[in-house]
mmCIF file of C-alpha atoms in Angstrom:
data_model
loop_
_atom_site.group_PDB
_atom_site.id
_atom_site.type_symbol
_atom_site.label_atom_id
_atom_site.label_comp_id
_atom_site.label_asym_id
_atom_site.label_seq_id
_atom_site.Cartn_x
_atom_site.Cartn_y
_atom_site.Cartn_z
ATOM 1 C CA MET A 1 2.124 19.042 14.278
ATOM 2 C CA TRP A 2 2.173 15.795 12.336
ATOM 3 C CA GLU A 3 5.295 15.015 10.358
ATOM 4 C CA TYR A 4 5.522 12.524 7.517
ATOM 5 C CA LYS A 5 8.873 10.904 6.898
ATOM 6 C CA LYS A 6 9.262 9.506 3.409
ATOM 7 C CA PHE A 7 10.205 5.965 4.374
ATOM 8 C CA LEU A 8 8.219 2.996 5.575
ATOM 9 C CA GLU A 9 7.891 2.366 9.297
ATOM 10 C CA TYR A 10 9.159 -1.160 8.590
ATOM 11 C CA PRO A 11 10.674 -2.616 5.399
ATOM 12 C CA ALA A 12 8.263 -4.221 2.945
ATOM 13 C CA ASN A 13 10.642 -6.613 1.253
ATOM 14 C CA VAL A 14 9.521 -9.253 -1.216
ATOM 15 C CA ARG A 15 11.814 -12.016 -2.479
ATOM 16 C CA ARG A 16 9.653 -13.194 -5.399
ATOM 17 C CA LYS A 17 6.514 -12.208 -7.268
ATOM 18 C CA ASP A 18 3.376 -13.891 -5.952
ATOM 19 C CA PRO A 19 0.075 -12.544 -7.332
ATOM 20 C CA ASP A 20 -1.916 -15.215 -5.479
ATOM 21 C CA LEU A 21 -0.522 -14.008 -2.153
ATOM 22 C CA ALA A 22 -1.140 -10.382 -3.178
ATOM 23 C CA SER A 23 -4.808 -11.238 -3.711
ATOM 24 C CA LEU A 24 -4.973 -12.369 -0.079
ATOM 25 C CA ILE A 25 -2.793 -9.736 1.623
ATOM 26 C CA VAL A 26 -4.906 -7.002 0.003
ATOM 27 C CA THR A 27 -7.522 -7.711 2.690
ATOM 28 C CA GLN A 28 -5.249 -5.957 5.196
ATOM 29 C CA PHE A 29 -5.179 -2.971 2.834
ATOM 30 C CA GLY A 30 -8.916 -2.474 2.480
ATOM 31 C CA GLY A 31 -10.784 -5.340 4.130
ATOM 32 C CA PRO A 32 -12.991 -5.248 7.223
ATOM 33 C CA ASP A 33 -10.142 -5.973 9.642
ATOM 34 C CA GLY A 34 -7.494 -4.108 7.673
ATOM 35 C CA GLU A 35 -5.379 -1.059 8.241
ATOM 36 C CA LEU A 36 -7.603 1.488 6.479
ATOM 37 C CA ALA A 37 -10.621 0.527 8.592
ATOM 38 C CA ALA A 38 -8.520 0.695 11.755
ATOM 39 C CA SER A 39 -7.060 4.105 11.015
ATOM 40 C CA LEU A 40 -10.430 5.641 10.163
ATOM 41 C CA ARG A 41 -12.063 3.994 13.182
ATOM 42 C CA TYR A 42 -9.560 5.379 15.664
ATOM 43 C CA LEU A 43 -9.212 8.833 14.139
ATOM 44 C CA SER A 44 -13.021 9.193 14.043
ATOM 45 C CA GLN A 45 -13.459 8.052 17.643
ATOM 46 C CA MET A 46 -10.884 10.518 18.905
ATOM 47 C CA TYR A 47 -13.304 13.466 18.783
ATOM 48 C CA THR A 48 -15.733 12.161 21.394
ATOM 49 C CA MET A 49 -13.124 10.620 23.699
ATOM 50 C CA PRO A 50 -13.526 12.388 27.072
ATOM 51 C CA ILE A 51 -10.059 11.755 28.501
ATOM 52 C CA PRO A 52 -6.812 13.201 27.114
ATOM 53 C CA GLU A 53 -4.937 9.900 27.406
ATOM 54 C CA GLY A 54 -7.611 8.238 25.281
ATOM 55 C CA LYS A 55 -7.495 10.981 22.637
ATOM 56 C CA ALA A 56 -3.711 10.702 22.467
ATOM 57 C CA THR A 57 -3.830 6.905 22.156
ATOM 58 C CA LEU A 58 -6.472 6.998 19.409
ATOM 59 C CA ASN A 59 -4.495 9.640 17.512
ATOM 60 C CA SER A 60 -1.197 7.808 17.887
ATOM 61 C CA ILE A 61 -2.518 4.389 16.913
ATOM 62 C CA GLY A 62 -4.753 5.816 14.174
ATOM 63 C CA THR A 63 -1.819 7.483 12.457
ATOM 64 C CA GLU A 64 0.359 4.396 12.931
ATOM 65 C CA GLU A 65 -2.341 2.345 11.201
ATOM 66 C CA LEU A 66 -1.946 4.672 8.191
ATOM 67 C CA ALA A 67 1.743 3.756 8.186
ATOM 68 C CA HIS A 68 0.718 0.086 8.206
ATOM 69 C CA PHE A 69 -1.669 0.780 5.313
ATOM 70 C CA GLU A 70 1.365 2.090 3.429
ATOM 71 C CA ILE A 71 3.414 -1.025 4.262
ATOM 72 C CA VAL A 72 0.665 -3.410 3.180
ATOM 73 C CA GLY A 73 0.077 -1.454 -0.025
ATOM 74 C CA THR A 74 3.781 -1.634 -0.794
ATOM 75 C CA ILE A 75 3.842 -5.403 -0.275
ATOM 76 C CA VAL A 76 0.791 -5.962 -2.471
ATOM 77 C CA TYR A 77 2.226 -3.861 -5.274
ATOM 78 C CA LYS A 78 5.680 -5.463 -5.075
ATOM 79 C CA LEU A 79 4.109 -8.913 -5.326
ATOM 80 C CA VAL A 80 2.554 -8.053 -8.715
ATOM 81 C CA GLU A 81 4.818 -5.329 -10.096
ATOM 82 C CA GLY A 82 5.980 -6.259 -13.588
ATOM 83 C CA VAL A 83 4.108 -9.564 -13.710
ATOM 84 C CA PRO A 84 2.748 -9.925 -17.266
ATOM 85 C CA ALA A 85 -1.013 -9.955 -17.770
ATOM 86 C CA ASP A 86 -0.971 -13.475 -19.207
ATOM 87 C CA VAL A 87 0.635 -14.714 -15.985
ATOM 88 C CA LEU A 88 -1.765 -12.719 -13.794
ATOM 89 C CA GLU A 89 -4.635 -14.254 -15.757
ATOM 90 C CA GLU A 90 -3.804 -17.645 -14.240
ATOM 91 C CA THR A 91 -3.816 -16.378 -10.638
ATOM 92 C CA ARG A 92 -6.353 -15.330 -8.015
ATOM 93 C CA PHE A 93 -5.202 -11.761 -8.706
ATOM 94 C CA ALA A 94 -6.869 -11.835 -12.167
ATOM 95 C CA PRO A 95 -10.206 -10.298 -11.032
ATOM 96 C CA HIS A 96 -8.348 -7.458 -9.322
ATOM 97 C CA TYR A 97 -6.235 -6.913 -12.431
ATOM 98 C CA ALA A 98 -9.332 -6.915 -14.656
ATOM 99 C CA GLN A 99 -10.849 -4.081 -12.614
ATOM 100 C CA TRP A 100 -7.895 -2.016 -11.393
ATOM 101 C CA GLY A 101 -4.774 -3.342 -13.080
ATOM 102 C CA ARG A 102 -1.850 -3.628 -10.710
ATOM 103 C CA ALA A 103 -2.959 -0.518 -8.822
ATOM 104 C CA ASN A 104 -3.719 -0.834 -5.145
ATOM 105 C CA PHE A 105 -7.405 -0.551 -4.435
ATOM 106 C CA PRO A 106 -8.865 -0.877 -0.941
ATOM 107 C CA ALA A 107 -10.766 -4.147 -1.083
ATOM 108 C CA ASP A 108 -10.901 -7.444 0.753
ATOM 109 C CA ALA A 109 -9.560 -10.773 -0.491
ATOM 110 C CA PHE A 110 -12.832 -11.396 -2.351
ATOM 111 C CA GLY A 111 -12.589 -8.063 -4.187
ATOM 112 C CA ASN A 112 -15.317 -6.345 -2.161
ATOM 113 C CA PRO A 113 -14.475 -2.629 -2.045
ATOM 114 C CA PHE A 114 -13.802 -0.872 1.223
ATOM 115 C CA THR A 115 -16.834 0.525 2.986
ATOM 116 C CA SER A 116 -17.174 2.662 6.086
ATOM 117 C CA ALA A 117 -19.548 -0.033 7.371
ATOM 118 C CA TYR A 118 -16.356 -1.878 8.378
ATOM 119 C CA PHE A 119 -15.953 0.323 11.437
ATOM 120 C CA ALA A 120 -17.949 2.154 14.052
ATOM 121 C CA SER A 121 -17.518 5.344 15.973
ATOM 122 C CA HIS A 122 -19.792 5.640 18.968
ATOM 123 C CA GLU A 123 -20.321 8.512 21.353
ATOM 124 C CA ASP A 124 -19.998 6.059 24.242
ATOM 125 C CA PRO A 125 -16.207 5.797 24.655
ATOM 126 C CA ILE A 126 -16.371 2.440 26.437
ATOM 127 C CA ALA A 127 -18.309 0.999 23.499
ATOM 128 C CA SER A 128 -15.753 2.423 21.055
ATOM 129 C CA ILE A 129 -12.691 1.191 22.950
ATOM 130 C CA THR A 130 -14.270 -2.227 23.399
ATOM 131 C CA GLU A 131 -14.735 -2.389 19.627
ATOM 132 C CA ASP A 132 -11.119 -1.297 19.193
ATOM 133 C CA LEU A 133 -9.926 -4.156 21.378
ATOM 134 C CA ALA A 134 -11.862 -6.609 19.211
ATOM 135 C CA ALA A 135 -10.597 -4.966 16.012
ATOM 136 C CA GLU A 136 -6.989 -5.373 17.086
ATOM 137 C CA GLN A 137 -7.555 -9.041 17.894
ATOM 138 C CA LYS A 138 -9.206 -9.651 14.520
ATOM 139 C CA ALA A 139 -6.333 -7.908 12.713
ATOM 140 C CA ARG A 140 -3.813 -9.987 14.679
ATOM 141 C CA ALA A 141 -5.654 -13.157 13.707
ATOM 142 C CA VAL A 142 -5.728 -12.182 10.011
ATOM 143 C CA TYR A 143 -1.975 -11.550 10.063
ATOM 144 C CA GLU A 144 -1.504 -14.989 11.621
ATOM 145 C CA TYR A 145 -3.606 -16.574 8.861
ATOM 146 C CA LEU A 146 -1.588 -14.737 6.202
ATOM 147 C CA LEU A 147 1.644 -15.934 7.830
ATOM 148 C CA ASP A 148 0.351 -19.481 7.438
ATOM 149 C CA LEU A 149 -0.039 -18.893 3.686
ATOM 150 C CA THR A 150 3.507 -17.845 2.783
ATOM 151 C CA ASP A 151 7.010 -19.227 3.022
ATOM 152 C CA ASP A 152 8.716 -16.027 1.813
ATOM 153 C CA PRO A 153 11.014 -15.048 4.729
ATOM 154 C CA ALA A 154 10.901 -11.355 3.796
ATOM 155 C CA ILE A 155 7.105 -11.250 3.839
ATOM 156 C CA ILE A 156 7.009 -13.340 7.011
ATOM 157 C CA ASP A 157 9.284 -10.768 8.644
ATOM 158 C CA THR A 158 7.059 -7.833 7.701
ATOM 159 C CA LEU A 159 3.764 -9.564 8.504
ATOM 160 C CA SER A 160 5.213 -10.640 11.875
ATOM 161 C CA PHE A 161 6.088 -7.017 12.638
ATOM 162 C CA LEU A 162 2.553 -5.907 11.751
ATOM 163 C CA ARG A 163 1.058 -8.727 13.818
ATOM 164 C CA GLN A 164 3.123 -7.676 16.838
ATOM 165 C CA ARG A 165 1.984 -4.067 16.507
ATOM 166 C CA GLU A 166 -1.637 -5.279 16.719
ATOM 167 C CA VAL A 167 -0.757 -6.938 20.046
ATOM 168 C CA VAL A 168 0.772 -3.684 21.325
ATOM 169 C CA HIS A 169 -2.269 -1.685 20.177
ATOM 170 C CA PHE A 170 -4.538 -4.126 22.014
ATOM 171 C CA GLN A 171 -2.517 -3.530 25.186
ATOM 172 C CA ARG A 172 -2.719 0.260 24.817
ATOM 173 C CA PHE A 173 -6.482 0.136 24.293
ATOM 174 C CA GLY A 174 -6.785 -2.056 27.391
ATOM 175 C CA GLU A 175 -5.012 0.672 29.363
ATOM 176 C CA VAL A 176 -7.427 3.276 27.965
ATOM 177 C CA LEU A 177 -10.403 1.102 28.923
ATOM 178 C CA ASP A 178 -9.149 0.954 32.526
ATOM 179 C CA LEU A 179 -8.792 4.750 32.544
ATOM 180 C CA LEU A 180 -12.321 5.114 31.174
ATOM 181 C CA TYR A 181 -13.739 2.939 33.951
ATOM 182 C CA ASP A 182 -11.902 5.128 36.490
ATOM 183 C CA TYR A 183 -13.212 8.254 34.765
ATOM 184 C CA GLU A 184 -16.765 6.886 34.762
ATOM 185 C CA GLU A 185 -16.541 6.031 38.461
ATOM 186 C CA ASN A 186 -15.156 9.446 39.431
ATOM 187 C CA GLU A 187 -17.098 11.643 37.027
ATOM 188 C CA GLY A 188 -20.360 9.731 37.130
ATOM 189 C CA ASN A 189 -20.718 9.495 33.355
ATOM 190 C CA CYS A 190 -18.900 8.271 30.330
#
């Protein structure tokens, strides 16, 4: 049974308000390489995964990605919480504010709303896991780009944690891919 604990997996501290940075970090909330796409990708793929280790990995990482979605959403909101509208008007966050206020909305850094076209779930488990490996690398790269765009030590700390988790997820999916090749060789199908 799944258990939700009412605290973040990792602290989402913010030292100062920064609506411009919020408008960029939001891409990891609802963009193509973000946490929502990852969680839905992995949890959807779990159903057609033929090996128990693969199902368990997809479930574990998929639910962890939801925890990351929560962390990113917390950062985005903290970066704009209480910032007056006339200040937001002068930032890249203004279009977001005009549409949704300070509320989190799953979108990319350009304001494009989340779409399920951001991820795939394929009956072929090797195809799915190969996509997952690429997705983790793209998410890692986006976190690295975001790290380049801030000097806030608290945000750097949290984004670095999230970046490192993408590396670990990549490693776990690599292990699943090896198991799938073994399964395919022994079972004759995949």
